[in-house]
Amino acid sequence: MEKSYQPEQIEQRLYAWWEENGWFAPRGDGDPYCIVIPPPNVTGVLHMGHAFQDTIMDALTRYQRMQGSRTLWQPGTDHAGIATQMVVERLLGAEGTSRRELGREAFVERVWQWKEASGGRIGEQLRRLGASVDWSRDRFTMDKGLSDAVKEVFVRLYDEGLIYRGKRLVNWDPVLHTALSDLEVLSADEDAHLWHFRYPLASGDGHVTVATTRPETMLGDTAVAVHPDDERYADLVGQDVVLPIVGRRIPIIADDYVESEFGSGCVKITPGHDFNDYEIGERHGLPVINILTDDAALNDEVPEAYRGLDRFDAREKIIAEFDSLGLLEKTEPYVRKTPRSDRSGAIVEPYLTDQWYVRIEPLAKPAIEAVEDGRIRFVPENWSKTYFEWMYNIQDWCISRQLWWGHRIPAWYDADGKVYVGRSEAEVRERHAFGDAVELRQDEDVLDTWFSSALWPFSTLGWPDRTRSLREFYPGAVLVTGFDIIFFWVARMIMMGLKFMGDVPFREVYIHGLIRDQDGQKMSKSKGNVLDPLDLIDGVNLDTLLEKRTTGLMQDHLKPAIEKATRAQFPDGIQAYGCDALRFTFAALATTGRDIRFDLGRIEGYRNFCNKLWNAARYVLMNTESIGEGTGEPSAADLWIRARLDLTIEAVHRHIGQYRLDLAAQALYEFTWHEFCDWYLELSKPVLRDDAATAAEQLGTRRTLVEVLESLLRLLHPLMPFITEEIWQQVAPRAGVEGETIMLQPFPQVAAGADYGTAEADIEWVKAFILGVRQIRGEMDIPPGKALPVIMQHATDADEDRAARFAMLLEQVGRVASIATLEADAEPPASATALMGELRLLVPMAGLIDVAAERVRLGKQRDKVAADLAKADAKLGNEKFVNNAPPEVVTQERARKAEFERNLAQLDEQLAKLAELD
RNA sequence: GGGCGAUUAGCUCAGGGGUAGAGCGCCACGUUGACAUCGUGGAGGUCGGUGGUUCGAAACCACCAUCGCCCACCA
């Protein structure tokens, strides 16, 4: 083995070997366990969030596989309609052409080419992360089978009346020229203005004032509204105003929606371009006038001077015209929630179009119940609140998109515009007995990407065919995802799963936090703070990192700041930490909170942890080359480490069962480093080196070394698959374990009925003894190599017995030169002191120890003990405590008090002796 | 406006009605035959504030402050 751990030399080799052997596929006859991957965008790149999520899923998958489950981690990618179309359109733009120039067919062909060219990247990245997905089942949302599933669902929902087509206001993206669902619109506060316009009364007698943030929409106004109880306007209701510029007479109506307190208490109503106004219009039978084109320019419904103007140019012109007419009362600065398209960033327009909708309430109801009655459990539990909140107020889902890349809506129109829905044109013709003479034209639109994603848990398993996979792996065990797509995806999968499979798609939903940068900022290209998980695995030099962060930026002016920040944070680029270190870091960070700050310091620590494990294995292998047959005669240390291993195994099972990978990682780290390496390996050295140890004793220790390590590797494997496999290949034969790969070995279980006797207490005593001596040594600045004589005073028979039995350990691990016993009443030489209960360890000072330093050291200890004693005294002096606290707590407190008193007396005695030396 | 979350060591974070923890960083000593990507020892916190419940609160409750997120139709 190399002297230090070199991840780059093992990871890719091992992954290829696992994959070639088909070990990721479901196997055996255990209980099925299935996780479907949240499909990343096929043309995208995995980011830190993916890597984090994939680490969690892979850890769960590997754990279950080792537990003997018939395990499937289902991989795949998403066609990601808008996102992918935009990417390809940008490419075309760079080539000097465009989507429209190419035409639909050629464009879609071009996107497929792009998908083929770039789609392999996700797979390669997943492989580098060690993801044990079953590649033989890789799926893409636009595969034939998944497309069939989409059509099937569409047709069935339509036939049931749960999908309908309607002309309504939708969120319109005037840049992308498509409708958006509510979820794809993000509103944020932006500085704006509130313009107060006067609308003259038709009676010629005065005016009303309306306030608006959208002056241009006044061209489509069809009423003015006031609150029914607003006395100021009571006598105006029913009268008309004359809409300036347009000249249209529109009524003044009364509606509860109006807030009398706001502005003048008088609202212009534009049913064609505002969601609230649309509803008011419906209540009052107002005409709906659409004044915009697809580009959000003004159309022919407006006075000639305004036709063809962009909405924002029109706004300026309207304001100017009102001003010149003397009808602009005032202009106020105002903060407005501005709705923008998630994808294009354009301000979204409410726009009247024909779209397809899913009638969602009938689907939502069972989906709410499934979480209410516990058939689906959110982890952490409180995310169910977020889910309910949305589901109770859910709106019909607009599923049509005016894009070219996606699942084309399976609907056809005849010459009269009558719509027919079917799985194919042939099916439509057959269903309706259309002859060849009947012309049918397919709907131009495609479906929202999330429509196909909603079917993912069953479409990937072969639905609508009733496949074996579907029977075996539906429902899945757990969905692992971020809270940002609970509405987009999780809720919709639950609805569709219940509707079409008659059962929930998964039993649990594990919601993890979002990975942020070291300052808590969201990672994004434009902030220039993105980390590529592969750069953490392979390392990256500064120039390459700068290049990656500054090319392809949407806004070039951000470049200098990004470059500066990157140089400051990574003056030497990023080191290669290896996949296992990255995975362990993710696991350790997988806490229950919302946000996770990715701290580079931690990955370095876990890289060191890998190295620690590597070197512990080297030590074990060095000492087990000639291991013989049999179990030998285990020492107290051997039994102790096995007992500690059992506790660790139990903890890891418990934590993984509760999705607490952070706690599992912590338990594993603690055991590996601080118990196995710090103590057990050290305690094994005297046995293996000492010629006085019998062959049976040495064998017992060698066996324990190799067996505990072998178990530990299996225990670590779900989190660190590569290094554990690499080491295991060498360790397993020596541990007498057969098997081709660690990934198919059983996960460790607690040794049933193990009896470790007094080994644990013995070794804890040994540790306390050594720690006492080390403390003196450390604080007196005595070199670690210097062996010290130790005198025991107030030793019980048990102490003397242990000192004799473990003399070798104390001498070699504790660097103790000699152990002598002193009678209780004898006068010891001037010494430094360590306390172990009654037992007093004395290290004679002659030539070694500075009296003043020892006095300071004991003084600090004394202060601490005195403070503890005072607290214990106060507690026990409190009658209420003694009477009300549980008896065992009181007993414990009394014991503590006694201990403190004893220690205090001893320390005082020692301090007095030191005083005599002055 | 409604909802959720966070506040613990210099930093990143666990924990949890009775003794305050880890990693990193820091200080000191040290290359002993697994490991300097290391070893040993140490320093460092009145657990955001105020009140309440309790024999006992950092933990439970209420309110407050600060920060963050999600949802929502005051133009």
Coordinates of C-alpha atoms in Angstrom, one line a residue, chain A residues 39-311:
Chain A
P39 CA -34.0 13.5 -12.8
P40 CA -31.5 16.2 -13.5
N41 CA -31.7 18.2 -16.7
V42 CA -30.3 16.0 -19.4
T43 CA -28.2 18.8 -21.0
G44 CA -27.1 20.2 -17.6
V45 CA -24.2 19.7 -15.3
L46 CA -24.4 18.3 -11.8
H47 CA -23.9 21.0 -9.2
M48 CA -23.2 20.7 -5.4
G49 CA -26.9 20.3 -4.6
H50 CA -27.1 17.2 -6.9
A51 CA -23.9 15.8 -5.5
F52 CA -25.2 16.2 -2.0
Q53 CA -28.5 14.6 -2.8
D54 CA -26.8 11.8 -4.7
T55 CA -24.5 11.1 -1.8
I56 CA -27.5 10.7 0.5
M57 CA -29.4 8.4 -1.9
D58 CA -26.3 6.4 -2.6
A59 CA -25.6 5.9 1.1
L60 CA -29.1 4.8 1.7
T61 CA -29.0 2.5 -1.4
R62 CA -25.7 0.9 -0.4
Y63 CA -26.8 0.5 3.1
Q64 CA -30.0 -1.3 2.1
R65 CA -28.2 -3.4 -0.5
M66 CA -25.8 -4.6 2.2
Q67 CA -28.8 -5.2 4.5
G68 CA -30.0 -7.7 1.9
S69 CA -32.8 -5.7 0.4
R70 CA -33.6 -6.1 -3.3
T71 CA -32.4 -2.7 -4.1
L72 CA -33.0 -0.4 -7.0
W73 CA -31.8 3.1 -7.4
Q74 CA -33.5 4.2 -10.6
P75 CA -31.5 6.7 -12.7
G76 CA -32.6 9.0 -15.4
T77 CA -32.7 12.5 -16.8
D78 CA -35.3 15.1 -17.6
H79 CA -35.9 16.9 -20.9
A80 CA -36.5 20.1 -19.0
G81 CA -38.5 21.8 -21.6
I82 CA -37.9 25.5 -21.3
A83 CA -34.4 25.3 -19.9
T84 CA -33.2 23.0 -22.7
Q85 CA -35.0 24.9 -25.4
M86 CA -33.4 28.2 -24.2
V87 CA -29.9 26.7 -24.2
V88 CA -30.3 25.4 -27.8
E89 CA -31.8 28.7 -28.9
R90 CA -28.8 30.5 -27.5
L91 CA -26.5 28.2 -29.5
L92 CA -28.5 29.0 -32.6
G93 CA -28.3 32.7 -31.9
A94 CA -24.5 32.4 -31.7
E95 CA -24.6 30.7 -35.1
G96 CA -26.6 33.5 -36.5
T97 CA -29.8 31.6 -36.9
S98 CA -32.9 31.0 -34.8
R99 CA -35.5 28.6 -33.9
R100 CA -38.1 30.1 -36.2
E101 CA -35.7 30.1 -39.1
L102 CA -35.1 26.4 -38.6
G103 CA -38.7 25.6 -38.2
R104 CA -40.2 23.2 -35.7
E105 CA -39.1 19.9 -37.0
A106 CA -35.5 20.9 -37.6
F107 CA -35.3 22.6 -34.3
V108 CA -36.5 19.6 -32.4
E109 CA -34.1 17.5 -34.3
R110 CA -31.3 19.9 -33.3
V111 CA -32.3 19.7 -29.6
W112 CA -32.1 15.9 -29.8
Q113 CA -28.6 16.2 -31.3
W114 CA -27.6 18.5 -28.5
K115 CA -29.1 16.0 -26.0
E116 CA -27.1 13.2 -27.5
A117 CA -23.9 15.2 -27.5
S118 CA -24.2 16.5 -23.9
G119 CA -26.4 14.0 -22.2
G120 CA -23.6 11.7 -21.3
R121 CA -22.1 14.3 -18.9
I122 CA -24.6 13.7 -16.1
G123 CA -23.9 10.0 -16.3
E124 CA -20.1 10.5 -16.1
Q125 CA -20.5 12.8 -13.2
L126 CA -22.7 10.4 -11.3
R127 CA -20.1 7.7 -11.9
R128 CA -17.4 9.9 -10.4
L129 CA -19.6 10.4 -7.3
G130 CA -19.8 6.6 -6.9
A131 CA -23.5 6.5 -7.4
S132 CA -24.7 2.9 -7.5
V133 CA -27.6 3.4 -9.8
D134 CA -28.8 0.6 -12.1
W135 CA -27.6 2.0 -15.4
S136 CA -29.3 -0.8 -17.3
R137 CA -32.6 1.0 -16.4
D138 CA -31.5 4.5 -17.3
R139 CA -34.5 6.5 -18.5
F140 CA -35.2 9.9 -20.2
T141 CA -38.5 11.6 -19.9
M142 CA -38.9 11.7 -23.6
D143 CA -38.1 8.1 -24.2
K144 CA -40.8 6.2 -26.1
G145 CA -42.1 4.4 -23.0
L146 CA -42.3 7.6 -20.9
S147 CA -43.9 9.5 -23.7
D148 CA -46.5 6.8 -24.0
A149 CA -47.1 7.1 -20.3
V150 CA -47.6 10.9 -20.7
K151 CA -50.2 10.4 -23.4
E152 CA -52.0 7.7 -21.5
V153 CA -52.3 10.0 -18.4
F154 CA -53.4 12.9 -20.5
V155 CA -56.1 10.9 -22.3
R156 CA -57.4 9.3 -19.2
L157 CA -57.6 12.6 -17.3
Y158 CA -59.2 14.2 -20.2
D159 CA -61.8 11.5 -20.5
E160 CA -62.6 11.9 -16.9
G161 CA -63.0 15.6 -17.3
L162 CA -59.9 16.3 -15.2
I163 CA -58.1 18.0 -18.1
Y164 CA -59.9 20.8 -19.9
R165 CA -59.0 23.5 -22.4
G166 CA -60.1 27.0 -21.6
K167 CA -59.6 30.6 -22.4
R168 CA -58.4 32.3 -19.3
L169 CA -55.9 34.7 -18.0
V170 CA -52.5 33.0 -17.7
N171 CA -49.1 34.1 -16.7
W172 CA -47.5 35.0 -20.0
D173 CA -43.8 35.2 -20.6
P174 CA -43.5 37.8 -23.5
V175 CA -39.9 36.9 -24.1
L176 CA -40.3 33.1 -24.3
H177 CA -43.8 33.4 -25.7
T178 CA -45.3 30.8 -23.5
A179 CA -47.7 30.4 -20.7
L180 CA -46.3 29.6 -17.3
S181 CA -47.7 27.9 -14.2
D182 CA -48.1 30.0 -11.0
L183 CA -45.1 28.3 -9.6
E184 CA -42.8 29.5 -12.5
V185 CA -43.6 33.1 -11.6
L186 CA -41.5 34.7 -8.9
S187 CA -42.6 37.9 -7.3
A188 CA -40.2 40.2 -5.6
D189 CA -40.3 43.8 -4.3
E190 CA -39.1 46.3 -6.9
D191 CA -39.1 50.1 -6.9
A192 CA -41.9 51.4 -9.0
H193 CA -44.4 54.3 -9.1
L194 CA -48.0 54.8 -8.3
W195 CA -49.7 57.1 -10.8
H196 CA -52.9 58.8 -9.9
F197 CA -55.1 59.4 -12.9
R198 CA -58.4 61.4 -13.2
Y199 CA -61.2 59.8 -15.1
P200 CA -63.8 62.4 -15.9
L201 CA -67.4 61.5 -15.1
A202 CA -69.7 61.1 -18.1
S203 CA -72.1 63.5 -16.5
G204 CA -69.4 66.1 -17.1
D205 CA -69.6 66.9 -13.4
G206 CA -66.1 66.3 -12.0
H207 CA -64.0 63.1 -12.0
V208 CA -62.8 60.1 -10.0
T209 CA -59.2 59.4 -9.3
V210 CA -57.7 56.0 -9.7
A211 CA -54.2 54.9 -8.8
T212 CA -52.2 52.4 -10.8
T213 CA -48.8 50.9 -11.2
R214 CA -49.6 49.9 -14.7
P215 CA -50.8 52.9 -16.6
E216 CA -50.6 51.3 -20.0
T217 CA -53.4 48.8 -19.0
M218 CA -55.9 51.7 -18.8
L219 CA -56.4 51.3 -22.5
G220 CA -58.2 48.0 -21.6
D221 CA -60.2 49.3 -18.7
T222 CA -63.8 48.4 -18.7
A223 CA -64.9 49.7 -15.3
V224 CA -64.0 51.7 -12.3
A225 CA -64.7 50.1 -8.9
V226 CA -65.3 51.3 -5.4
H227 CA -66.2 49.6 -2.2
P228 CA -70.0 49.2 -1.7
D229 CA -69.8 50.7 1.8
D230 CA -67.7 53.7 0.7
E231 CA -69.9 56.7 1.4
R232 CA -67.7 59.0 -0.6
Y233 CA -68.7 57.3 -3.8
A234 CA -72.1 55.9 -3.0
D235 CA -74.0 58.2 -5.3
L236 CA -71.5 57.6 -8.2
V237 CA -72.1 53.9 -8.4
G238 CA -74.0 53.2 -11.5
Q239 CA -72.8 56.3 -13.3
D240 CA -70.2 56.2 -16.1
V241 CA -66.9 57.7 -16.6
V242 CA -65.3 58.5 -19.9
L243 CA -62.0 56.7 -20.3
P244 CA -59.4 59.4 -21.3
I245 CA -57.5 58.8 -24.5
V246 CA -59.8 56.0 -25.5
G247 CA -63.1 57.8 -25.1
R248 CA -64.9 54.7 -24.0
R249 CA -67.8 55.1 -21.5
I250 CA -67.3 52.6 -18.6
P251 CA -69.4 52.1 -15.5
I252 CA -68.5 52.7 -11.9
I253 CA -69.3 49.5 -10.0
A254 CA -69.2 48.5 -6.4
D255 CA -67.2 45.4 -5.3
D256 CA -66.0 44.1 -1.9
Y257 CA -62.5 43.6 -3.4
V258 CA -61.8 47.3 -3.2
E259 CA -59.9 48.6 -0.2
S260 CA -61.3 52.0 0.7
E261 CA -58.2 52.9 2.6
F262 CA -55.8 52.5 -0.4
G263 CA -55.2 55.4 -2.6
S264 CA -58.4 57.2 -3.5
G265 CA -60.5 54.1 -2.7
C266 CA -61.2 53.9 -6.4
V267 CA -59.8 51.2 -8.7
K268 CA -59.5 51.0 -12.4
I269 CA -60.7 47.6 -13.7
T270 CA -58.8 45.8 -16.5
P271 CA -60.2 42.3 -16.8
G272 CA -58.0 41.5 -19.7
H273 CA -54.7 42.1 -17.9
D274 CA -55.1 41.6 -14.2
F275 CA -56.1 38.5 -12.3
N276 CA -58.2 40.3 -9.8
D277 CA -59.9 42.5 -12.3
Y278 CA -60.7 39.4 -14.3
E279 CA -62.6 38.0 -11.4
I280 CA -64.4 41.2 -10.8
G281 CA -65.2 41.4 -14.5
E282 CA -66.8 38.0 -14.3
R283 CA -68.8 39.0 -11.2
H284 CA -70.1 42.1 -13.0
G285 CA -70.4 40.8 -16.5
L286 CA -67.8 43.3 -17.8
P287 CA -66.3 43.0 -21.2
V288 CA -62.7 41.7 -21.4
I289 CA -60.5 43.6 -23.8
N290 CA -57.1 42.2 -24.7
I291 CA -54.8 45.0 -25.7
L292 CA -51.5 43.1 -26.0
T293 CA -49.7 41.0 -28.5
D294 CA -47.6 37.9 -27.7
D295 CA -44.7 40.2 -27.4
A296 CA -46.5 42.4 -24.9
A297 CA -46.8 45.3 -27.4
L298 CA -50.1 47.0 -27.9
N299 CA -52.5 45.5 -30.4
D300 CA -55.2 46.9 -32.6
E301 CA -57.7 47.2 -29.8
V302 CA -56.1 50.5 -28.7
P303 CA -56.2 53.9 -30.4
E304 CA -54.1 54.1 -33.4
A305 CA -51.3 56.2 -31.9
Y306 CA -50.6 53.4 -29.5
R307 CA -50.7 50.4 -31.8
G308 CA -47.5 48.4 -32.0
L309 CA -45.8 50.2 -29.1
D310 CA -44.0 48.2 -26.5
R311 CA -45.8 48.1 -23.2

